[in-house]
Each structure stands twice: as C-alpha cells, then as structure tokens.
Coordinates of C-alpha atoms and ligand atoms in Angstrom, one line a residue:
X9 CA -75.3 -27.2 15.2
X10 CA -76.5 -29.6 12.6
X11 CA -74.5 -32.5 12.1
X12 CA -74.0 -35.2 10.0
X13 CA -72.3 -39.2 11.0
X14 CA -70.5 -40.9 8.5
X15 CA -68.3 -44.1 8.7
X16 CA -65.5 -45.2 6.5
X17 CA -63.0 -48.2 6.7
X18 CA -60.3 -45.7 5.3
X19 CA -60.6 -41.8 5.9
X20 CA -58.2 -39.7 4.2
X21 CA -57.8 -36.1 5.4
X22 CA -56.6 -33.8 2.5
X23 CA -57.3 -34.0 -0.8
X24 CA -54.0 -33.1 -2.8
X25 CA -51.6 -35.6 -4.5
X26 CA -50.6 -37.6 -1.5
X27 CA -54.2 -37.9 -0.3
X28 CA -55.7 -38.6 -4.3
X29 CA -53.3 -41.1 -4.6
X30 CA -54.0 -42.7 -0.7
X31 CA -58.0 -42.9 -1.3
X32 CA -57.2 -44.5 -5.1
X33 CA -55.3 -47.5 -3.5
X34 CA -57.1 -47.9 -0.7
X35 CA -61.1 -47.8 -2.7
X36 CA -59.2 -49.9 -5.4
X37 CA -58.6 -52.2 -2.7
X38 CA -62.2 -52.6 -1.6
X39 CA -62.3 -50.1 1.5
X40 CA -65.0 -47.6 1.8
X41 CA -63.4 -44.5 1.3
X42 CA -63.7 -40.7 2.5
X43 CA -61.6 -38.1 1.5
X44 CA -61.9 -34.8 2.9
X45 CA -60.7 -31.3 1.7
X46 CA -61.2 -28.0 2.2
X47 CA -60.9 -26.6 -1.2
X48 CA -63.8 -26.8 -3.2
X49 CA -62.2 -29.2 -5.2
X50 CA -59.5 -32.3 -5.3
X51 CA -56.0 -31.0 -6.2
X52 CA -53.8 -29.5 -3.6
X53 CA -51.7 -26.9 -4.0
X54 CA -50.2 -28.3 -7.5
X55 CA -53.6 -29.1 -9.1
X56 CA -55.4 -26.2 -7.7
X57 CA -58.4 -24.8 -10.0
X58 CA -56.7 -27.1 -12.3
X59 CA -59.9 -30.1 -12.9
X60 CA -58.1 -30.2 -16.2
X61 CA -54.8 -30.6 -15.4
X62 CA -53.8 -33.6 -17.6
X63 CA -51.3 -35.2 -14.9
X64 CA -54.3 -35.1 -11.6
X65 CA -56.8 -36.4 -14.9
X66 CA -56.0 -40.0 -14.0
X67 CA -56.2 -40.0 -10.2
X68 CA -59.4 -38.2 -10.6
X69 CA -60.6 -40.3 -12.8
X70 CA -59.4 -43.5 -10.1
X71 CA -61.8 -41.8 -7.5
X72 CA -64.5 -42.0 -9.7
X73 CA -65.9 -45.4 -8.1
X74 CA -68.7 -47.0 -5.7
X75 CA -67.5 -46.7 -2.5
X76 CA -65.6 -43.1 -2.4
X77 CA -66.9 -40.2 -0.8
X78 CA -65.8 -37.2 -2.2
X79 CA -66.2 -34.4 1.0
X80 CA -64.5 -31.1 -0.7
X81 CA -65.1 -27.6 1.3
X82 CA -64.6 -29.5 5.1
X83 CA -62.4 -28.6 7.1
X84 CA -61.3 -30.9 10.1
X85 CA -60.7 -29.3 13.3
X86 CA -61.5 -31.3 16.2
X87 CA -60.9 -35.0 17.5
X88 CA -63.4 -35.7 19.9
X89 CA -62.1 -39.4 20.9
X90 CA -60.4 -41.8 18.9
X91 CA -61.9 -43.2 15.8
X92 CA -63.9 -40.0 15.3
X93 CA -63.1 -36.2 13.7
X94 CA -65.1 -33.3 13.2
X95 CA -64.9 -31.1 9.9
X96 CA -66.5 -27.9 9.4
X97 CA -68.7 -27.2 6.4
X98 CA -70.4 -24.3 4.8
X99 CA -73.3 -24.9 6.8
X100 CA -72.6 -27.8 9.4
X101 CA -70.5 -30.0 11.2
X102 CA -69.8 -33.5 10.1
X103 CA -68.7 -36.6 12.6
X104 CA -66.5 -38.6 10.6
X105 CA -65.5 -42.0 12.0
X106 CA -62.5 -44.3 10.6
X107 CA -61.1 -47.6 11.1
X108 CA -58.0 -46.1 9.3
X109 CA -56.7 -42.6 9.0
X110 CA -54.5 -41.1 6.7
X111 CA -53.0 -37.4 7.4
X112 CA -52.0 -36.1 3.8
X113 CA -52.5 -32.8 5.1
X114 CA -49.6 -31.2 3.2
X115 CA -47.0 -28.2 3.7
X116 CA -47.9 -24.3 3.4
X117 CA -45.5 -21.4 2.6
X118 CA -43.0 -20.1 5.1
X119 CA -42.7 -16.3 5.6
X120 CA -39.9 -14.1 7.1
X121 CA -41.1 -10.7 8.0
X122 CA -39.2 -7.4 6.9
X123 CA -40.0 -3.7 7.3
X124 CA -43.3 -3.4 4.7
X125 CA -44.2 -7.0 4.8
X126 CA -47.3 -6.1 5.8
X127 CA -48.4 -3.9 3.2
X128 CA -51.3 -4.7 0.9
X129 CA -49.7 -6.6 -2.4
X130 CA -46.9 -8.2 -0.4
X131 CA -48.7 -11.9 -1.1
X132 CA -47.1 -15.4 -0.3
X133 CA -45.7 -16.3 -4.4
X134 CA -48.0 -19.4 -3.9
X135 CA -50.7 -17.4 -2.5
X136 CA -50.4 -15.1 -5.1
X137 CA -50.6 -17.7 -7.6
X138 CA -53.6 -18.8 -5.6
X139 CA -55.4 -16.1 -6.4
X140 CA -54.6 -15.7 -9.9
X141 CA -56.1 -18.9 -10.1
X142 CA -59.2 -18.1 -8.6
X143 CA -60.0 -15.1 -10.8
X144 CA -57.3 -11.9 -10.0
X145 CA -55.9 -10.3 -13.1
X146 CA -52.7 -10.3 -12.9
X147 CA -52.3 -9.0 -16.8
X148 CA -49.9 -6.2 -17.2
X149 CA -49.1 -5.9 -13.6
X150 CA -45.2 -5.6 -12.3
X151 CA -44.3 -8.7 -10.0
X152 CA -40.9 -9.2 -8.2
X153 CA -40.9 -12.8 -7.0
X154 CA -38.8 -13.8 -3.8
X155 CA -37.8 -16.0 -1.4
X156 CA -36.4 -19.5 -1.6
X157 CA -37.0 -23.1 -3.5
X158 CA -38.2 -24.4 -6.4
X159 CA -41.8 -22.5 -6.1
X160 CA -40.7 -19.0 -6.9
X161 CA -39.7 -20.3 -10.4
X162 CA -42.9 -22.4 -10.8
X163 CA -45.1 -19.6 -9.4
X164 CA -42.7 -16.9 -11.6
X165 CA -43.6 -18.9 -15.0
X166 CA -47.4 -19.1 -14.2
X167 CA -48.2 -15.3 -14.0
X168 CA -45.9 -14.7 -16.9
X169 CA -48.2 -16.7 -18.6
X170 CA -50.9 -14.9 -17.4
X171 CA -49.6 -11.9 -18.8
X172 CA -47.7 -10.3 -15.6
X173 CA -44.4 -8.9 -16.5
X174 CA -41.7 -10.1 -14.1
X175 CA -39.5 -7.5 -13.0
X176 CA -37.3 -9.9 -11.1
X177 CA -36.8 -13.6 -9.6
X178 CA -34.5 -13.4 -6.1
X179 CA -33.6 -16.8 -4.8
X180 CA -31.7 -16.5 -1.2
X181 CA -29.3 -19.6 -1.7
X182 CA -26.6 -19.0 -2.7
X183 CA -24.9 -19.5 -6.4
X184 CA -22.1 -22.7 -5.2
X185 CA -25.5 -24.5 -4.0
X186 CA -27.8 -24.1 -6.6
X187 CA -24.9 -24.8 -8.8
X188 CA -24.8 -28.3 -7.0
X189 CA -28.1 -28.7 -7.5
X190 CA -28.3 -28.6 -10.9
X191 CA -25.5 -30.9 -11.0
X192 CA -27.3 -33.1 -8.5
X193 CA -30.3 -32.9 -11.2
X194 CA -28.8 -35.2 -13.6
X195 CA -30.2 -38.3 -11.0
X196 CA -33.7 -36.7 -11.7
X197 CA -34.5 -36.4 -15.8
X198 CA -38.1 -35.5 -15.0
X199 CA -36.8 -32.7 -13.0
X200 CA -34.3 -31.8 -15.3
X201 CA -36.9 -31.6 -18.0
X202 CA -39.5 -29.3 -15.5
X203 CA -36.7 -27.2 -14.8
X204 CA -36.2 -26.4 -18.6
X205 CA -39.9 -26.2 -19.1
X206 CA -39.7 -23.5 -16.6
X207 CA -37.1 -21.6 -17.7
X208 CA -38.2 -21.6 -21.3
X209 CA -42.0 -19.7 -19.9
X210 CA -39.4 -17.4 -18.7
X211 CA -37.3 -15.5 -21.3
X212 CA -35.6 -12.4 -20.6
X213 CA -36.6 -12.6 -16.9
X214 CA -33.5 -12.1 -14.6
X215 CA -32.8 -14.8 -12.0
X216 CA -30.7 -14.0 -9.1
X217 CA -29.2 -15.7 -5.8
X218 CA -28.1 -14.6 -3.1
X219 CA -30.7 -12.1 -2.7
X220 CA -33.8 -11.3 -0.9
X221 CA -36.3 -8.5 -0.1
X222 CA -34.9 -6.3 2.8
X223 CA -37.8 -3.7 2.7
X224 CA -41.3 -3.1 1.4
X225 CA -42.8 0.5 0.7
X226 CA -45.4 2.5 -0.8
X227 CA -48.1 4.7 0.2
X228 CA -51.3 2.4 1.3
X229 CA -49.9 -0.3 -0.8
X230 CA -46.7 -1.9 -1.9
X231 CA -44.9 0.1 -4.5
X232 CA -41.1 -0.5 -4.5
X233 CA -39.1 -3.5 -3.2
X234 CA -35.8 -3.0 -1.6
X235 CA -33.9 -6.0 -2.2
X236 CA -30.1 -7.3 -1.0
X237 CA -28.8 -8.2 -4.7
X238 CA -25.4 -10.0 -3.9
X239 CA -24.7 -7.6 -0.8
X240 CA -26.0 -4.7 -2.6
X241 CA -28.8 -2.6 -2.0
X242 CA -31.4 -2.4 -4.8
X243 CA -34.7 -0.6 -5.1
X244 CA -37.2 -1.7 -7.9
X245 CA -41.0 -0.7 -8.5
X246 CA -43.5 -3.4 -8.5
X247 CA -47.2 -4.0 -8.3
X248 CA -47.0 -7.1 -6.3
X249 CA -44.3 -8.9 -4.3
X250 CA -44.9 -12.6 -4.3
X251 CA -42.5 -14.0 -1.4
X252 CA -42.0 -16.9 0.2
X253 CA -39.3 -18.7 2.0
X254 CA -39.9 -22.6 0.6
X255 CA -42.2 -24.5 2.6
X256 CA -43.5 -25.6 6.4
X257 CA -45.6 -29.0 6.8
X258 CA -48.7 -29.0 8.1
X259 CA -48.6 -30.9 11.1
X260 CA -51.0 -29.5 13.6
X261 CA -53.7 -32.3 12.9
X262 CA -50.8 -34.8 13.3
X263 CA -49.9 -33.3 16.4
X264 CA -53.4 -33.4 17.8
X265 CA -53.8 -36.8 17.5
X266 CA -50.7 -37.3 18.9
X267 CA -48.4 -38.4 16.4
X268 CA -44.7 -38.2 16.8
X269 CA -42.2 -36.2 15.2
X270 CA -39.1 -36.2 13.5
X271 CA -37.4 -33.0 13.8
X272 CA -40.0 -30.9 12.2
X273 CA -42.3 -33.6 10.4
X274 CA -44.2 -36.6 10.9
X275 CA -42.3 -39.7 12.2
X276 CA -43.4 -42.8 10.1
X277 CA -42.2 -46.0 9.3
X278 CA -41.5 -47.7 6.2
X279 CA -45.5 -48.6 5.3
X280 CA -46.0 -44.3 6.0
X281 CA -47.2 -46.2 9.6
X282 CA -47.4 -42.8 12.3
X283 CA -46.9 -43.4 16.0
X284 CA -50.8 -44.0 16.5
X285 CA -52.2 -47.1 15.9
X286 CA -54.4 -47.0 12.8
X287 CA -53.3 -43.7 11.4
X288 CA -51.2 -43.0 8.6
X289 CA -49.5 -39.9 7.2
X290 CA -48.2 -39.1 3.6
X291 CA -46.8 -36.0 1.5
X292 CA -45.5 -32.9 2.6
X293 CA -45.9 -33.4 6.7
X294 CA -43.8 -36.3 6.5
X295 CA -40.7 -34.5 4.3
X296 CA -40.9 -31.7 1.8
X297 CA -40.4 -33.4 -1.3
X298 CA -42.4 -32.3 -4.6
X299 CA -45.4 -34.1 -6.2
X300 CA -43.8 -37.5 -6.8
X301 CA -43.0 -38.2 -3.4
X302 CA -46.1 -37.2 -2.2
X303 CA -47.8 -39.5 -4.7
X304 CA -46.1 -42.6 -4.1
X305 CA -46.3 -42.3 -0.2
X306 CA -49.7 -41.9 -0.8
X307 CA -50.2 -45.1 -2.6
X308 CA -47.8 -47.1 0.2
X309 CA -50.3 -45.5 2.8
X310 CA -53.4 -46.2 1.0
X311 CA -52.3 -49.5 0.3
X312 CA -50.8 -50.6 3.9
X313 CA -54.5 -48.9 5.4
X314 CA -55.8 -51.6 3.5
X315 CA -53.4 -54.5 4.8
X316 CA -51.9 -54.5 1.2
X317 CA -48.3 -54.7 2.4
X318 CA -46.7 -56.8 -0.1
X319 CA -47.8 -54.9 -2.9
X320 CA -47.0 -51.2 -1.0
X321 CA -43.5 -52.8 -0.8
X322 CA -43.4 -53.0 -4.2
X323 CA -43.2 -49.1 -4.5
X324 CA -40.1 -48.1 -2.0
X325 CA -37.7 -47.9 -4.2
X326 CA -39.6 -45.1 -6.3
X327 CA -40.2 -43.9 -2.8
X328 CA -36.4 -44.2 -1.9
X329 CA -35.6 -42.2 -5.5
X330 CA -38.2 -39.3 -4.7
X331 CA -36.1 -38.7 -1.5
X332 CA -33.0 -38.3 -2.4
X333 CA -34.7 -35.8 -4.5
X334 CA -36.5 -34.1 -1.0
X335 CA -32.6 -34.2 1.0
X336 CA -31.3 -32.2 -1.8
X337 CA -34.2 -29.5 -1.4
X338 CA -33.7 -29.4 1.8
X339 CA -30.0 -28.9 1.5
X340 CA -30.0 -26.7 -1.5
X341 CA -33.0 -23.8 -0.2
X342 CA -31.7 -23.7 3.7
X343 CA -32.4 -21.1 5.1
X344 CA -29.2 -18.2 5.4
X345 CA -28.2 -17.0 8.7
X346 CA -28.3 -13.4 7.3
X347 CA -32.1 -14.1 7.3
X348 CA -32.6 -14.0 10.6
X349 CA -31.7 -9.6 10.8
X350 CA -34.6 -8.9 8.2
X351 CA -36.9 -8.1 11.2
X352 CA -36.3 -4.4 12.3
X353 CA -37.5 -3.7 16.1
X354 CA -40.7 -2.2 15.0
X355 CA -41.5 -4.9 12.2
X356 CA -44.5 -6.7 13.0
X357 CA -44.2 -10.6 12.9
X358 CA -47.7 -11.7 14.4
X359 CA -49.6 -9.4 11.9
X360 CA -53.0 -11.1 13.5
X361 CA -52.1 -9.5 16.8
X362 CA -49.9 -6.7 15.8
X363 CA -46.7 -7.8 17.8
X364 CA -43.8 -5.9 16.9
X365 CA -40.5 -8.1 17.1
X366 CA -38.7 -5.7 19.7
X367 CA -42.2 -7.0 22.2
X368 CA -41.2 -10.8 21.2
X369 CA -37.1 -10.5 22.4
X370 CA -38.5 -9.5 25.8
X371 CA -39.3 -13.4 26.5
X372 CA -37.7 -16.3 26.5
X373 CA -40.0 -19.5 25.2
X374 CA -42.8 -19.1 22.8
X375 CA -45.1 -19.8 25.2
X376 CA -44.1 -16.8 27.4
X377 CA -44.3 -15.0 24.6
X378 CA -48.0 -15.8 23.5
X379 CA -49.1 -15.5 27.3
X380 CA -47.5 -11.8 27.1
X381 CA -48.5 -10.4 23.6
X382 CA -51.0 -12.9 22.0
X383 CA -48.0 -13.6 19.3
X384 CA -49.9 -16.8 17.5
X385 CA -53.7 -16.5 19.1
X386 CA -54.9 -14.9 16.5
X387 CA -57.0 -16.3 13.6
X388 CA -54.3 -18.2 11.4
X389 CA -53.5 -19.7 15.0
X390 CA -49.3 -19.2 14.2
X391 CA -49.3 -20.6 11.0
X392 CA -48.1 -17.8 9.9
X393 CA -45.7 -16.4 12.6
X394 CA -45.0 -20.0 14.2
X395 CA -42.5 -20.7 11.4
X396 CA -41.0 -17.5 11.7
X397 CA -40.4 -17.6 15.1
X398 CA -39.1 -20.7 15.0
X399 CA -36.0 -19.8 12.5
X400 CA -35.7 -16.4 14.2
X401 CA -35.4 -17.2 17.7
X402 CA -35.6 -20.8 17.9
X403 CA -39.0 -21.0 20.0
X404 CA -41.2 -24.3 19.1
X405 CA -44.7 -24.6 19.8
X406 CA -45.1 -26.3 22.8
X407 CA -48.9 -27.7 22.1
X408 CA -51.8 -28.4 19.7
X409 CA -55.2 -27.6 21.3
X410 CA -58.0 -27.9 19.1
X411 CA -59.9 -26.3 17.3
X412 CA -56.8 -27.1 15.0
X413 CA -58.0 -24.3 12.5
X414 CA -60.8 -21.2 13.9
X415 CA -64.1 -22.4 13.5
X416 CA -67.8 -21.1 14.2
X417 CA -69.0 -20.2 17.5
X418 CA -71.7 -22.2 16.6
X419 CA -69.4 -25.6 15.5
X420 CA -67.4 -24.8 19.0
X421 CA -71.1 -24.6 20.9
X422 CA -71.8 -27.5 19.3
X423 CA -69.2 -29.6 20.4
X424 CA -69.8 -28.6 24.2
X425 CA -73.7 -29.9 23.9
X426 CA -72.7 -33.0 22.8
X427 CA -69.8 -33.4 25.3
Ligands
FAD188 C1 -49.0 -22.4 -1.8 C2 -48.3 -23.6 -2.5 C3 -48.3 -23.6 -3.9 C4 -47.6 -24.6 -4.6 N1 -47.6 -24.6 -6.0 C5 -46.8 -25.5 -6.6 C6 -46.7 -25.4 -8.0 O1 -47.2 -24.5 -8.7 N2 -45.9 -26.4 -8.6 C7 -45.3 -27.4 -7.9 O2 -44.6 -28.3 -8.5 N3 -45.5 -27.5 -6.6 C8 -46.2 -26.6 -5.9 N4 -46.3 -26.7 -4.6 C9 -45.7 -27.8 -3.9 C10 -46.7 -29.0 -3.9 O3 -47.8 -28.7 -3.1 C11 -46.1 -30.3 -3.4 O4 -45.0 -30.6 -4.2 C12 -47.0 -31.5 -3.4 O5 -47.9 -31.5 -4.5 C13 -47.7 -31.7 -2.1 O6 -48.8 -32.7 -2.2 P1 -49.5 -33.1 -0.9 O7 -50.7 -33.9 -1.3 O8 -48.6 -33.6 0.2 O9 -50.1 -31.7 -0.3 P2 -51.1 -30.6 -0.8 O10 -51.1 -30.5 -2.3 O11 -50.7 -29.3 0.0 O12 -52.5 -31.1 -0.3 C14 -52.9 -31.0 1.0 C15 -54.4 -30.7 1.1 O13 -54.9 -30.9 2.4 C16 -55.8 -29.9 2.7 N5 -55.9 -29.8 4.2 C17 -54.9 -29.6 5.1 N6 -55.4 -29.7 6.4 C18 -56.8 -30.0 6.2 C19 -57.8 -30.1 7.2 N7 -57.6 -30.1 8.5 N8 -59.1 -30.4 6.7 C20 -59.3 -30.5 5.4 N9 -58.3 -30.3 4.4 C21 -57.1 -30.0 4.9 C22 -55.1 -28.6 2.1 O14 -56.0 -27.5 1.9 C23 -54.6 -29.2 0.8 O15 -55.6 -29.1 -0.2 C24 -47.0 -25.7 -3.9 C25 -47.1 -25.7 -2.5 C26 -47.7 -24.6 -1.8 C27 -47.7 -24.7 -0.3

C-alpha cells in the first residue's frame, strides 16, 4: 500500500452542501482545511455533475483559497486511533489527521423491496437521476417514478427535461397529508416557489398518492409496473422504474467513531457538537431536512470547529426555520403500514446475498439473521437492505466495524502492516 500523511486543523468528511458550507467557514476563519469526497467532484447529491449550478457557484467559489485541500474521489473507511482516518483513493491510501472533524456525510435513498425489484431498470429515482447525469440517455424512454418525498418530484422534472416521457408520479402518503403540507408551505416561500418550479417542468404528468409499486416484471428487464393506485390495481409499461422510499442518513462513519444517536441520526448539540470531543456532524445524518438546513448547520459547525461561537450563534434562528421545515418532511412522507406486505416470501431483500424474505422471518435480531444467511455482508455492507429491515421487521444494526465502505484487499493489507 502506498500512502500518503496529511494534517489539517479542520477535516471535513463529505463534500456536499453541509460539508461546502463547514470547510468555507472554517478556512475563512484561518484553519487549514481538508475536505474529502468521494465523487469526483464537490456537490453532493443536489449539485451532482452540476460545477455550474449557479446556487453551489458561490460556495465553490469560497473554497477557492490558501489553505483548503480539496481531496475529491477518497473515500474514508477506517479510523485507526483518534485524530487519524484513512480514505481510499484510486490508487492509494491516505492518513488524514485532524484537530477537528466534521461528519457531513449525508443521507442516501431508502428502498422497500417488492416482487421484480430486482430486475434490471428498477433504479433508486435519485440513482437514476445519477446516472442521467453522468451520461445515460434517458431521451424518449418511458419512466414511472415512485416511492415517497419531495425527491420523486425533483428527480420526475429532471428527466422530463432530459427528454424522458413520464408515464406516472406515485407518492405513498396519503392525500389529507400532503394536503397539510402544502398548507404547512405557506411558512416556507422558497419552497413554495421550488414546488411551483417543479410542477411547471411537469405538464400533463399525472401525480398520484396513495400509491406505490406492488410488482415489477418483464422478461430480462423491467417492462411493466404494477402499482396500488388508491386500493386499485394498475399495470402500466415503462422502460425504467425510478423508486425510492425518501431518505436514510448516513451514519455508519458516525457510528464508528462512536458518536451517539438520536433515534436514527446523529445526536448534537446546539454548536452541531457530536458526543466525541472534537468532532462535529452536519446535514442529512443529523435530520433529513433539504439543502438549507444542511447549509446552515454546516456553517454553525465550520464556525464552532473554529472556536467562532458567537458568530455560529448568530445563525440558529435560520437553523431553527429550516427545521420546522425537516419535522414536516418527516411527518408528511412516513412511511405507511401497508408498506410493510410488499415483500412476497420469495422476494429477495439482501439482493448482495440473495436472501429471500421467507429465510429472514426465520430469526429473530438482525444479527441472527446475518450470522444465518449473510443478509447485509455483502458489498453495499446493508446499506441497502439495513433500512429495509429496519421498517419491515424492526431489526437495528447492532455494530459498525470498519472498513465502513468495501475497500481493496490491498488498502485492508495495508492497514494490518502498519498495525
Ligand atoms: C440520491 C439523492 C439525490 C438527491 N437529489 C436531490 C435533488 O435533485 N434535489 C434536491 O433538492 N435534493 C436532492 N437530494 C437531497 C439532498 O441531498 C439534500 O437535501 C441535501 O443537499 C443534503 O446535503 P448534505 O451535504 O447533507 O449531503 P450530501 O449532498 O448527500 O453530501 C454528502 C457527501 O458525502 C459523501 N460521503 C459520504 N460518506 C463518505 C465517506 N466515508 N468518504 C468520502 N465521502 C463520503 C457523499 O458521497 C456525498 O457526496 C438528493 C438526495 C439523494 C440521496
């Protein structure tokens, strides 16, 4: 294993808003700054492939200083002792060592499996729009979008733009909440006027609650979607299925290190302070909450890293706003009861290890469970079948072991020569 040692005053791991927005405060404020991503570029999930996008513009432009190391395409794994991580590159692994840490590591897409889910073309509607970004053509192509939260809409917009033809949107919550949501909106204007933006990229396209995919088919590849359309059955052919249940932070680097949780995300105080001395968290892990909450808890944690406490105060009552804003997600795209009967017997919902669902009701815990199939040891580690679990059966991961993400053999030999 090569390797490479670098020390900063202020390391931030993750390089979307939240973690933008962190290493801006905290370089402004003098620190030497490393920010670490795994994408090949700044921007999250929002400002993917986006070095245009005109709202990231001024935080890229903020990082553009002395003193900020820019470490896109690493991917941290590995806390050998405190003070010190290791991230993976294309080539090697780097040491990284921090006075201060901040997590902004940030939330990923939450799937349900259902008879078909596994089919080529069923994508994540994020990871769909992922790819779309990254080159697929989407032109021409028949999507059904489906799922829950404000992302089916955003990701439903994009490939029409892109030339897909939507065949149909299916939101899961039902009409009386996303009626109070709207109403709820009038708090918000930005998110009023986002909302219209939306729905204006989307004319003609039908919009439906309470409804979700019950099956996928098609020979090889996905073909038709079977979806429950306010308790009725319909069948509708598509080229793609872009689904996804709203989101799941990111936690297992938190968890590594130590950190404590609230309920399902990161417990911090009111300067984004974690549970470990010295390390900070911000965005998505700490509350699912959209772009503005993850930029200004990024500022409060860049700034507090940085001993800036007066002025991070200055910034918690935009904080306090963008939350209110996060409890009504979380309200509004809750997950259905229903949800949990999508899963036939034979349905696979760890698709790494092929364990059917009927193999998974035999246990009890989720740790019996992996022992007994392998549910969640293979290579996305139950990122992908974790959450699922979780709302199906109620099982929790009992531990983080690192690495936190697969790595090379060679990055894992590595580690062992150096102790
Ligand atoms: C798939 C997806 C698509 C989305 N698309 C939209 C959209 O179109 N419009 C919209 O309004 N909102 C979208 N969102 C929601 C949006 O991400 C949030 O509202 C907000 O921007 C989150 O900011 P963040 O900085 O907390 O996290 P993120 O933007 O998720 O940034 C976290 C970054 O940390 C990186 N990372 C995580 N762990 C590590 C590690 N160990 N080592 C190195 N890097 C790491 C991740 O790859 C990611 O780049 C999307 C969310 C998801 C999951």
């Amino acid at each position: 294993m090569s390797s490479s040692n670098q020390r900063f005053d202020v390391l931030v791991i993750g390089g979307g808003p939240a973690g933008m927005a962190a290493a801006a405060r905290a370089a402004e404020s003098g620190a030497q700054v490393g920010i670490v991503d795994d994408n090949l570029a700044l921007g999250g999930q929002i400002w993917r492939g986006g070095e245009h996008v005109a709202e990231a513009l001024p935080w890229r432009e903020r990082l553009q200083r002395p003193g900020v190391s820019l470490l896109c395409g690493m991917r941290v794994f590995h806390q050998p002792q405190a003070g010190v991580l290791l991230a993976e590159g294309n080539e090697d692994v780097s040491e990284l060592r921090y006075r201060k840490l901040i997590l902004a590591t940030g939330a990923r897409e939450r799937f349900l499996p259902f008879p078909g889910w596994t089919l080529p073309n069923v994508m994540g509607a994020g990871g769909l729009q992922a790819m779309v970004k990254s080159g697929l053509l989407i032109r021409g192509k028949r999507v059904v979008v489906a799922g829950s939260g404000p992302l089916l809409l955003a990701v439903a917009a994009y490939l029409r733009e892109q030339g897909a033809e939507i065949r149909l949107v299916c939101e899961q919550a039902p009409w009386s909440r996303l009626t109070k949501f709207a109403a709820a909106l009038a708090g918000f204007p930005a998110k009023i006027r986002q909302a219209f933006t939306l729905r204006k990229k989307l004319p003609g396209v039908h919009f439906t609650a309470n409804s979700w995919p019950v099956a996928a088919s098609g020979k090889g590849k996905l073909e038709f979607v079977t979806v429950s359309r306010g308790g009725l059955l319909e069948t509708i052919a598509c080229d793609y299925l872009a689904c996804g249940f709203h989101l799941v932070p990111n936690v297992e680097l938190p968890l590594l290190l130590g950190c404590a949780m609230d309920g399902e995300f990161v417990q911090v105080d009111d300067f984004q302070r974690t549970t470990k001395t010295g390390v900070f968290c911000a965005g998505e892990p700490t509350g699912i909450g959209g772009v503005e909450l993850a930029l200004v808890e990024g500022q409060i944690a860049g700034l507090a890293a940085c001993g800036k406490e007066p002025e991070a105060r200055e910034l918690f009552g935009q904080r306090r706003k963008a939350r209110r804003f996060a409890h009504l997600l979380e309200k509004t795209f809750r997950l259905r009861p229903e949800l949990r009967n999508l899963p036939q017997p034979e349905t696979l919902v760890c698709r790494c290890e092929d364990v059917a669902y009927k193999r998974l009701r035999q246990h009890t815990s989720w740790r019996r469970a992996k022992l007994h199939t392998r549910c969640g040891m293979g290579s996305c580690q139950g990122r992908v079948c974790g959450p699922a679990v979780h709302f199906l059966l109620n099982w929790k991961p009992e531990s983080v072991r690192p690495p936190v993400f697969p790595v090379r053999v060679e990055s894992l030999a590595g580690i062992a020569e150096t102790g």
